[in-house]
C-alpha positions as CSV (number, residue, x, y, z in Angstrom):
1,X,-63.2,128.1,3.5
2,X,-66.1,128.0,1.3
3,X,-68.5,131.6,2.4
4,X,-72.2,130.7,2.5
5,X,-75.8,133.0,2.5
6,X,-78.7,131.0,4.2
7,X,-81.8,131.5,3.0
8,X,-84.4,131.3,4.8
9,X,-84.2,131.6,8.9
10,X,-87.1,128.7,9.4
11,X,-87.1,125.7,11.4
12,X,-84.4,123.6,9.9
13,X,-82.3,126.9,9.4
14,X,-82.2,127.3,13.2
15,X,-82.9,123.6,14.7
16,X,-80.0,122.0,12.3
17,X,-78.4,123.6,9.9
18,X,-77.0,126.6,11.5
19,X,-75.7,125.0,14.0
20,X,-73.5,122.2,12.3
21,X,-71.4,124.6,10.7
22,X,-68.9,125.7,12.7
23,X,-67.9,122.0,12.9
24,X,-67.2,121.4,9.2
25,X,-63.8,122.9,9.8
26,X,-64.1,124.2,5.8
27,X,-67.0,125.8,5.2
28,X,-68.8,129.9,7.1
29,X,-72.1,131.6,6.8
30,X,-71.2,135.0,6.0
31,X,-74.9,136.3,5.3
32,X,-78.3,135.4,6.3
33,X,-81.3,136.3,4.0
34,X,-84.9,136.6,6.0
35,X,-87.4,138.4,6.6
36,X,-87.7,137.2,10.3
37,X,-88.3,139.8,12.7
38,X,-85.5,138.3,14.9
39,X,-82.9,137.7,12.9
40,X,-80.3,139.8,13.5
41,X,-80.7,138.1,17.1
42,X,-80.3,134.7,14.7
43,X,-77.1,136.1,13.0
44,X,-75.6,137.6,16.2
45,X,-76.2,134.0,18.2
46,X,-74.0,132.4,15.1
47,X,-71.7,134.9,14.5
48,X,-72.8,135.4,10.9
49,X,-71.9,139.2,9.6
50,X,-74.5,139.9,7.6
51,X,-78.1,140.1,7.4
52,X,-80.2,141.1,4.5
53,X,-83.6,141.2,3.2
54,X,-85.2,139.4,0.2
55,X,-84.9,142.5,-1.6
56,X,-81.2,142.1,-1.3
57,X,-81.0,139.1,-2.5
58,X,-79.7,139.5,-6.2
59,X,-77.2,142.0,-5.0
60,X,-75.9,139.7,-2.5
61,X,-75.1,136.6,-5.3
62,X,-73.6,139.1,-8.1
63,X,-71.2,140.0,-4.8
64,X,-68.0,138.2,-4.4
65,X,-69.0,138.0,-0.5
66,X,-69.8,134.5,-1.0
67,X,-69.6,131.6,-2.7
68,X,-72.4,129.5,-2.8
69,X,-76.0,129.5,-1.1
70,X,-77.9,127.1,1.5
71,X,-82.1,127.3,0.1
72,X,-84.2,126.6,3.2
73,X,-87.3,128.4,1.8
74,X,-90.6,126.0,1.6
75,X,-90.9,123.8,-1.9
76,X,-92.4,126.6,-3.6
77,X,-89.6,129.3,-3.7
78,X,-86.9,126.8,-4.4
79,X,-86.3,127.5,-8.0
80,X,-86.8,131.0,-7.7
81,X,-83.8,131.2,-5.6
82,X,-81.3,128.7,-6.9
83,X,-81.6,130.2,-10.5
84,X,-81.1,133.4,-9.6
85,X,-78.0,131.9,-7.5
86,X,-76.3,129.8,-10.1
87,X,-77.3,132.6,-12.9
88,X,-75.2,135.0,-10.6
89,X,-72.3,132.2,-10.9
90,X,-72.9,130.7,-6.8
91,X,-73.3,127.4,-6.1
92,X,-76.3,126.2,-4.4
93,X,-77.2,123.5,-1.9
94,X,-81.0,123.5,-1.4
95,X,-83.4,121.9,0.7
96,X,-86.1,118.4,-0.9
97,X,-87.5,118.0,-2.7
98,X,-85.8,119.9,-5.6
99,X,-88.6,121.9,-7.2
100,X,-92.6,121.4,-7.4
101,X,-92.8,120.8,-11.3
102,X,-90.2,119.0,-13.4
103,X,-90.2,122.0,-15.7
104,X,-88.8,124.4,-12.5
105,X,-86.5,120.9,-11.9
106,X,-85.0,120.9,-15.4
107,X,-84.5,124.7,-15.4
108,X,-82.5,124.5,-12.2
109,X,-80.6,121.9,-14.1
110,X,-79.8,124.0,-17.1
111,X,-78.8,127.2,-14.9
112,X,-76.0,124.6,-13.3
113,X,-74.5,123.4,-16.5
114,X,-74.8,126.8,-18.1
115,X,-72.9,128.6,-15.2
116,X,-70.3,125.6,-14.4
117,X,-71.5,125.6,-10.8
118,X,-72.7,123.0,-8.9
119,X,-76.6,122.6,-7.7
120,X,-76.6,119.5,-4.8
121,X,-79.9,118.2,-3.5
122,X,-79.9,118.4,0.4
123,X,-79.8,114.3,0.8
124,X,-78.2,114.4,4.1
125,X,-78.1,110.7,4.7
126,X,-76.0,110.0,1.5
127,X,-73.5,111.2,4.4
128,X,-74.2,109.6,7.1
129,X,-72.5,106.4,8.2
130,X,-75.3,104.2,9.3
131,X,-77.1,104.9,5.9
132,X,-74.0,104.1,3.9
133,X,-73.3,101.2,6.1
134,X,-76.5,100.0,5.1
135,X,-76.2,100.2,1.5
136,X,-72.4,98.9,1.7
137,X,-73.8,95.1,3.3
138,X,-75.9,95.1,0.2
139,X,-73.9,96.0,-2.4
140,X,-71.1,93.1,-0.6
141,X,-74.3,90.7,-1.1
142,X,-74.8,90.1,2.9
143,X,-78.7,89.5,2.6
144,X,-78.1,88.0,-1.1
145,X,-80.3,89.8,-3.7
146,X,-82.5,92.6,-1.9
147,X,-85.9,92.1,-3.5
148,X,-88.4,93.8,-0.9
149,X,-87.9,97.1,0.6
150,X,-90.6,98.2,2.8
151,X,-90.6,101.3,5.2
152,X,-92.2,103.7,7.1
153,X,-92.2,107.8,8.9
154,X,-94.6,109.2,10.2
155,X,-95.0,111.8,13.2
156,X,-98.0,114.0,14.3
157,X,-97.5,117.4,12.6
158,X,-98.8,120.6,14.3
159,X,-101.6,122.9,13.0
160,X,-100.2,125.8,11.2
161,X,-96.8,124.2,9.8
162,X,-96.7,125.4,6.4
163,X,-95.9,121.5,5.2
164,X,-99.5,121.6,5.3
165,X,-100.5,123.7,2.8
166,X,-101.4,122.9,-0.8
167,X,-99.7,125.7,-2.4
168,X,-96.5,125.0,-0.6
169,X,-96.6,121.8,-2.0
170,X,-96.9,120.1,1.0
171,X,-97.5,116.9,2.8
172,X,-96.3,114.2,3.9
173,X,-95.1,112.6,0.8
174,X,-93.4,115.5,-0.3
175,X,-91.5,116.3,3.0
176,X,-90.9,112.8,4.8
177,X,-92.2,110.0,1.7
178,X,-89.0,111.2,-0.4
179,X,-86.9,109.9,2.4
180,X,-87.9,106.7,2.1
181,X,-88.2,107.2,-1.9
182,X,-84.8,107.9,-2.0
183,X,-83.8,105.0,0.1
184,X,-85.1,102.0,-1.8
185,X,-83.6,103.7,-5.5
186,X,-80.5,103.3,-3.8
187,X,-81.1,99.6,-2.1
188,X,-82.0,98.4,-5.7
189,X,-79.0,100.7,-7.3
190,X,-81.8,101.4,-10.0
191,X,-85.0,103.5,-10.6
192,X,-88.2,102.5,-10.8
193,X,-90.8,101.0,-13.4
194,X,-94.1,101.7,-12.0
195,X,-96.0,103.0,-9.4
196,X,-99.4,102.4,-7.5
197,X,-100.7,104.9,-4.5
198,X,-103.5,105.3,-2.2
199,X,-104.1,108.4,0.3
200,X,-106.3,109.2,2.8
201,X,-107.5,112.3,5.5
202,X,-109.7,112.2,8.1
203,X,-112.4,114.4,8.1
204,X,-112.8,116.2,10.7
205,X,-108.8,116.9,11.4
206,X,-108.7,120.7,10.5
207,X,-104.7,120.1,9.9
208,X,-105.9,118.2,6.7
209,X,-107.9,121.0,4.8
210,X,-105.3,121.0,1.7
211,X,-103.5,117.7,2.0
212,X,-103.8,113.9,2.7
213,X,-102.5,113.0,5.9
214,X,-101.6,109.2,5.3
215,X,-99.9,108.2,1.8
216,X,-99.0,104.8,1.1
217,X,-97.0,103.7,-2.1
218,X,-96.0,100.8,-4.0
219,X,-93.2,100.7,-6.8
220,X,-92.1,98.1,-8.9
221,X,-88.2,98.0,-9.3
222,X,-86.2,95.8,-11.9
223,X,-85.1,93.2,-8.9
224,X,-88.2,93.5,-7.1
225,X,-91.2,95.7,-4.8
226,X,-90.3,98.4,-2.9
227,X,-93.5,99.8,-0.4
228,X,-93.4,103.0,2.1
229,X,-95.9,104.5,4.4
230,X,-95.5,108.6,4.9
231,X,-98.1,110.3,7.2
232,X,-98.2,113.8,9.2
233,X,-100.9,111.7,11.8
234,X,-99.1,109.1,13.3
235,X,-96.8,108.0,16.5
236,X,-93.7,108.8,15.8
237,X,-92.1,106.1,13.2
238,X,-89.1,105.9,11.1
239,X,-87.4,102.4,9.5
240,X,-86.7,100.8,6.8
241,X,-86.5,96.7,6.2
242,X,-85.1,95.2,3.1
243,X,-85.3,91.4,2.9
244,X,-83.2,89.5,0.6
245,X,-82.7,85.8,-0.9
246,X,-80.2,85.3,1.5
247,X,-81.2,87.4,4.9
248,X,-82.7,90.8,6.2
249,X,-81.5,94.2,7.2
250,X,-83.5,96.9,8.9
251,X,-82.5,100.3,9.9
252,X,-84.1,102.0,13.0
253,X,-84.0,104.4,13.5
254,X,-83.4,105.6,9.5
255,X,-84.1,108.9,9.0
256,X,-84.7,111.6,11.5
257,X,-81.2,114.1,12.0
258,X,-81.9,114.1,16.0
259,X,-81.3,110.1,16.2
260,X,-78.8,108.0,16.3
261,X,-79.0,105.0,13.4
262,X,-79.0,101.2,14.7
263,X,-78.2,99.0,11.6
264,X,-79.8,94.9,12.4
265,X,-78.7,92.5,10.1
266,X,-79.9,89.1,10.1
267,X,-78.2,86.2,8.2
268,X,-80.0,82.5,8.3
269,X,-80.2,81.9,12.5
270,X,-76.8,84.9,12.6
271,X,-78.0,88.2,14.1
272,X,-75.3,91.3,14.6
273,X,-76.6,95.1,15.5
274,X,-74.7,97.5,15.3
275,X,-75.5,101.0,16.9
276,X,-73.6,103.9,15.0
277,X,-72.8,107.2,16.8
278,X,-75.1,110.6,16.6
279,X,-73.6,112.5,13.8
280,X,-74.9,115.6,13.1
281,X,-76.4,115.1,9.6
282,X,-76.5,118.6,8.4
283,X,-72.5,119.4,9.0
284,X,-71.7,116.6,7.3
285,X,-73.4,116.9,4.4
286,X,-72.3,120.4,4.0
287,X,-69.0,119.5,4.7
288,X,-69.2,117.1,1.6
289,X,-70.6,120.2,-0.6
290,X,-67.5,122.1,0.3
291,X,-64.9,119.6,-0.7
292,X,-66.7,118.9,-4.2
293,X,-66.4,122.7,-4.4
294,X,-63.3,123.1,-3.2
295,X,-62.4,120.5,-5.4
296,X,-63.8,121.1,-8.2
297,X,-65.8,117.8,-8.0
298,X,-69.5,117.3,-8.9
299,X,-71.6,115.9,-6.0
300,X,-73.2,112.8,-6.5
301,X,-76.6,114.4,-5.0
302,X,-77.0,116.9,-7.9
303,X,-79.7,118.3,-9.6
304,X,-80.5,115.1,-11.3
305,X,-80.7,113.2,-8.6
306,X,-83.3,115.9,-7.1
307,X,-85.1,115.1,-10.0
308,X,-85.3,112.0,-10.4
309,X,-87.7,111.8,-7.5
310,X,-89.2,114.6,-8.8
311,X,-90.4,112.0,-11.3
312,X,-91.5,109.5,-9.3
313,X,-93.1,111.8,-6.3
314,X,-95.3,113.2,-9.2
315,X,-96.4,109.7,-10.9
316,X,-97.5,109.0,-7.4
317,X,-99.3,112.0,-7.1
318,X,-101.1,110.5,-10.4
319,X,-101.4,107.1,-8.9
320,X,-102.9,108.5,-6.3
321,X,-105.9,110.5,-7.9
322,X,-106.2,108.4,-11.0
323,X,-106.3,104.9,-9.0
324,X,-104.2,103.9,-12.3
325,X,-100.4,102.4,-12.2
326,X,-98.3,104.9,-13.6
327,X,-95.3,103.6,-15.6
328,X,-92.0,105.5,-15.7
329,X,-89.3,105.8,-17.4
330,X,-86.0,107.3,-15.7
331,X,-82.7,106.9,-16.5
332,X,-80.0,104.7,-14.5
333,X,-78.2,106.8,-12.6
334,X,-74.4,107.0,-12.8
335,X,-73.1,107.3,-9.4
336,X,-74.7,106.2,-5.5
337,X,-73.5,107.0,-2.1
338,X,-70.9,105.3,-1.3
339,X,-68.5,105.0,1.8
340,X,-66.1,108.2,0.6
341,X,-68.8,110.8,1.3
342,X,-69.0,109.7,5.0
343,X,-68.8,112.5,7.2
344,X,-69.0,112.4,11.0
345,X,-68.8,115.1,13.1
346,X,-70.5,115.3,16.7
347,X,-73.7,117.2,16.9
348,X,-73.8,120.1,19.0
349,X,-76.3,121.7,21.5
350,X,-75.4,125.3,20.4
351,X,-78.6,126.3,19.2
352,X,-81.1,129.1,19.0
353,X,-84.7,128.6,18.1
354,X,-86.9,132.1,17.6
């Protein structure tokens, strides 16, 4: 049984990941670190012994109490915390993106290797079976050669959210865009060569102060385009299409943890659909984290794959206020979800939100 701290006792700590854990059958949360007002309420509700301040923080990872640590603190603490973590010999699983700067990115990196722990970005669809269902039919060729990606989520976000302020790093590319980022490096099993970006705001939205509202992005992959549309202003929205020499697939829903997935595949006049169960997202991919610790076996969503849309969210950040095309230059990566990290458990209602 693999002992975790949470960090943070936000939204996503008490909406999803909190309450996946008792199902993972192999992993506990023996501390909770916040300075919520309520959350020894929080810690009671979950049966979690321990609550802690901040302040306690580097006592708690040079402890044997635990053995690794869940970051759910906004972009800008990230790297703080996992450092200090992995320094103190814990592994750490931490929220997207990985960092804010690829110098913060890198030095999360080096803390890893330097303490043999692991550091796994929190890509929780790399476990989910729709999503790896999805990539299986194009790897086996189904639609042919995928050559356009195209996708889209968006949602109206509510005034106050801390995703919309600038020194958070916020916004919608940073929270939402990197899902569909990360989805079309791993249609095209490659990274990408360029990148072109617009943004917009509307003027008189007082949500959109600090940061664009609407982001759209276009990247040039070796096999072909790849275009996404993030916003914090829209209906509600969430797919993905890829269209091949030989057919189409589209996913939606594709990324939201409350939804179930529907997979469409359409080859020549031949349509199938197939609609996968709920899964809760964030026991599974926790689950995963704990067998590569228990067994001693690097995820494939490590630090470097955090990074490597670290890279391209900030060349479209450039894009974006330069009007340029920004070129980039990432390594292949060596390893892409495949169908052994599935993980399904049911999802539960046991949940408490402060």
């Amino acid at each position: 049984m693999i002992r975790y701290a949470v960090i943070g006792a936000g939204w996503i700590a008490q909406e999803a990941f909190l309450p996946g854990v008792p199902a993972t059958g192999n992993s506990r949360v023996q501390a909770l670190v916040s300075g919520h007002p309520r959350a020894r309420e929080l810690a009671d509700f979950h049966a979690i012994p321990e609550v802690l301040g901040y302040g306690d923080y580097d006592a708690l990872v040079a402890s044997d109490r635990i053995d690794a640590v869940y970051i759910a603190l906004p972009n800008s603490m990230h790297a703080d915390y996992a450092i200090r973590a992995l320094r103190a010999g814990k592994h750490v699983l931490v929220e997207k993106p990985l960092a804010t700067t690829l110098e913060e990115s890198r030095a999360m990196i080096a803390a890893a290797e330097a303490s043999g722990r692991f550091l796994m970005t929190a890509y929780r669809l790399h476990n989910e079976p729709g999503t790896l269902a999805a990539l299986e039919a194009i790897r086996a060729g189904k639609i042919g050669q995928p050559v356009h990606f195209t996708s889209a989520f968006g949602f109206q976000s509510a005034i106050g959210n801390h995703r919309l302020q600038a020194s958070y790093w916020g916004g919608p590319l940073q929270d939402i865009g990197v899902y569909c980022l990360n989805a079309a490096r791993h249609v095209f099993g490659a990274e990408p060569l360029a990148v072109q970006a617009m943004a917009s705001r509307p003027p008189q939205d007082p949500r959109f102060t600090e940061i664009d509202a609407h982001v759209a992005v276009t990247l040039r992959f070796p096999q072909g385009l790849a275009q996404f549309f993030c916003s914090f202003g829209t209906e509600g929205v969430e797919y993905c299409r890829v269209l091949g020499t030989q057919g189409e697939l589209i996913l939606d829903p594709a990324f939201r943890f409350e939804n179930a997935m529907s997979l469409r595949l359409r080859q020549g006049d031949r349509v199938t659909v197939t609609d996968f169960p709920a899964v809760d997202h964030f026991a599974g991919q926790l689950a995963y984290f704990s067998d590569c610790i228990a067994a001693g076996t690097a995820p494939e969503a490590d630090g470097a794959e955090g990074l490597a849309d670290m890279v391209a969210l900030l060349a479209i950040e450039e894009a974006i206020r330069t009007g340029a095309t920004v070129a980039l230059d990432l390594p292949p990566r060596p390893r892409h979800p495949d169908a052994t990290m599935e993980r399904r458990f049911a999802p539960t209602t046991h949940r408490l939100l402060l």
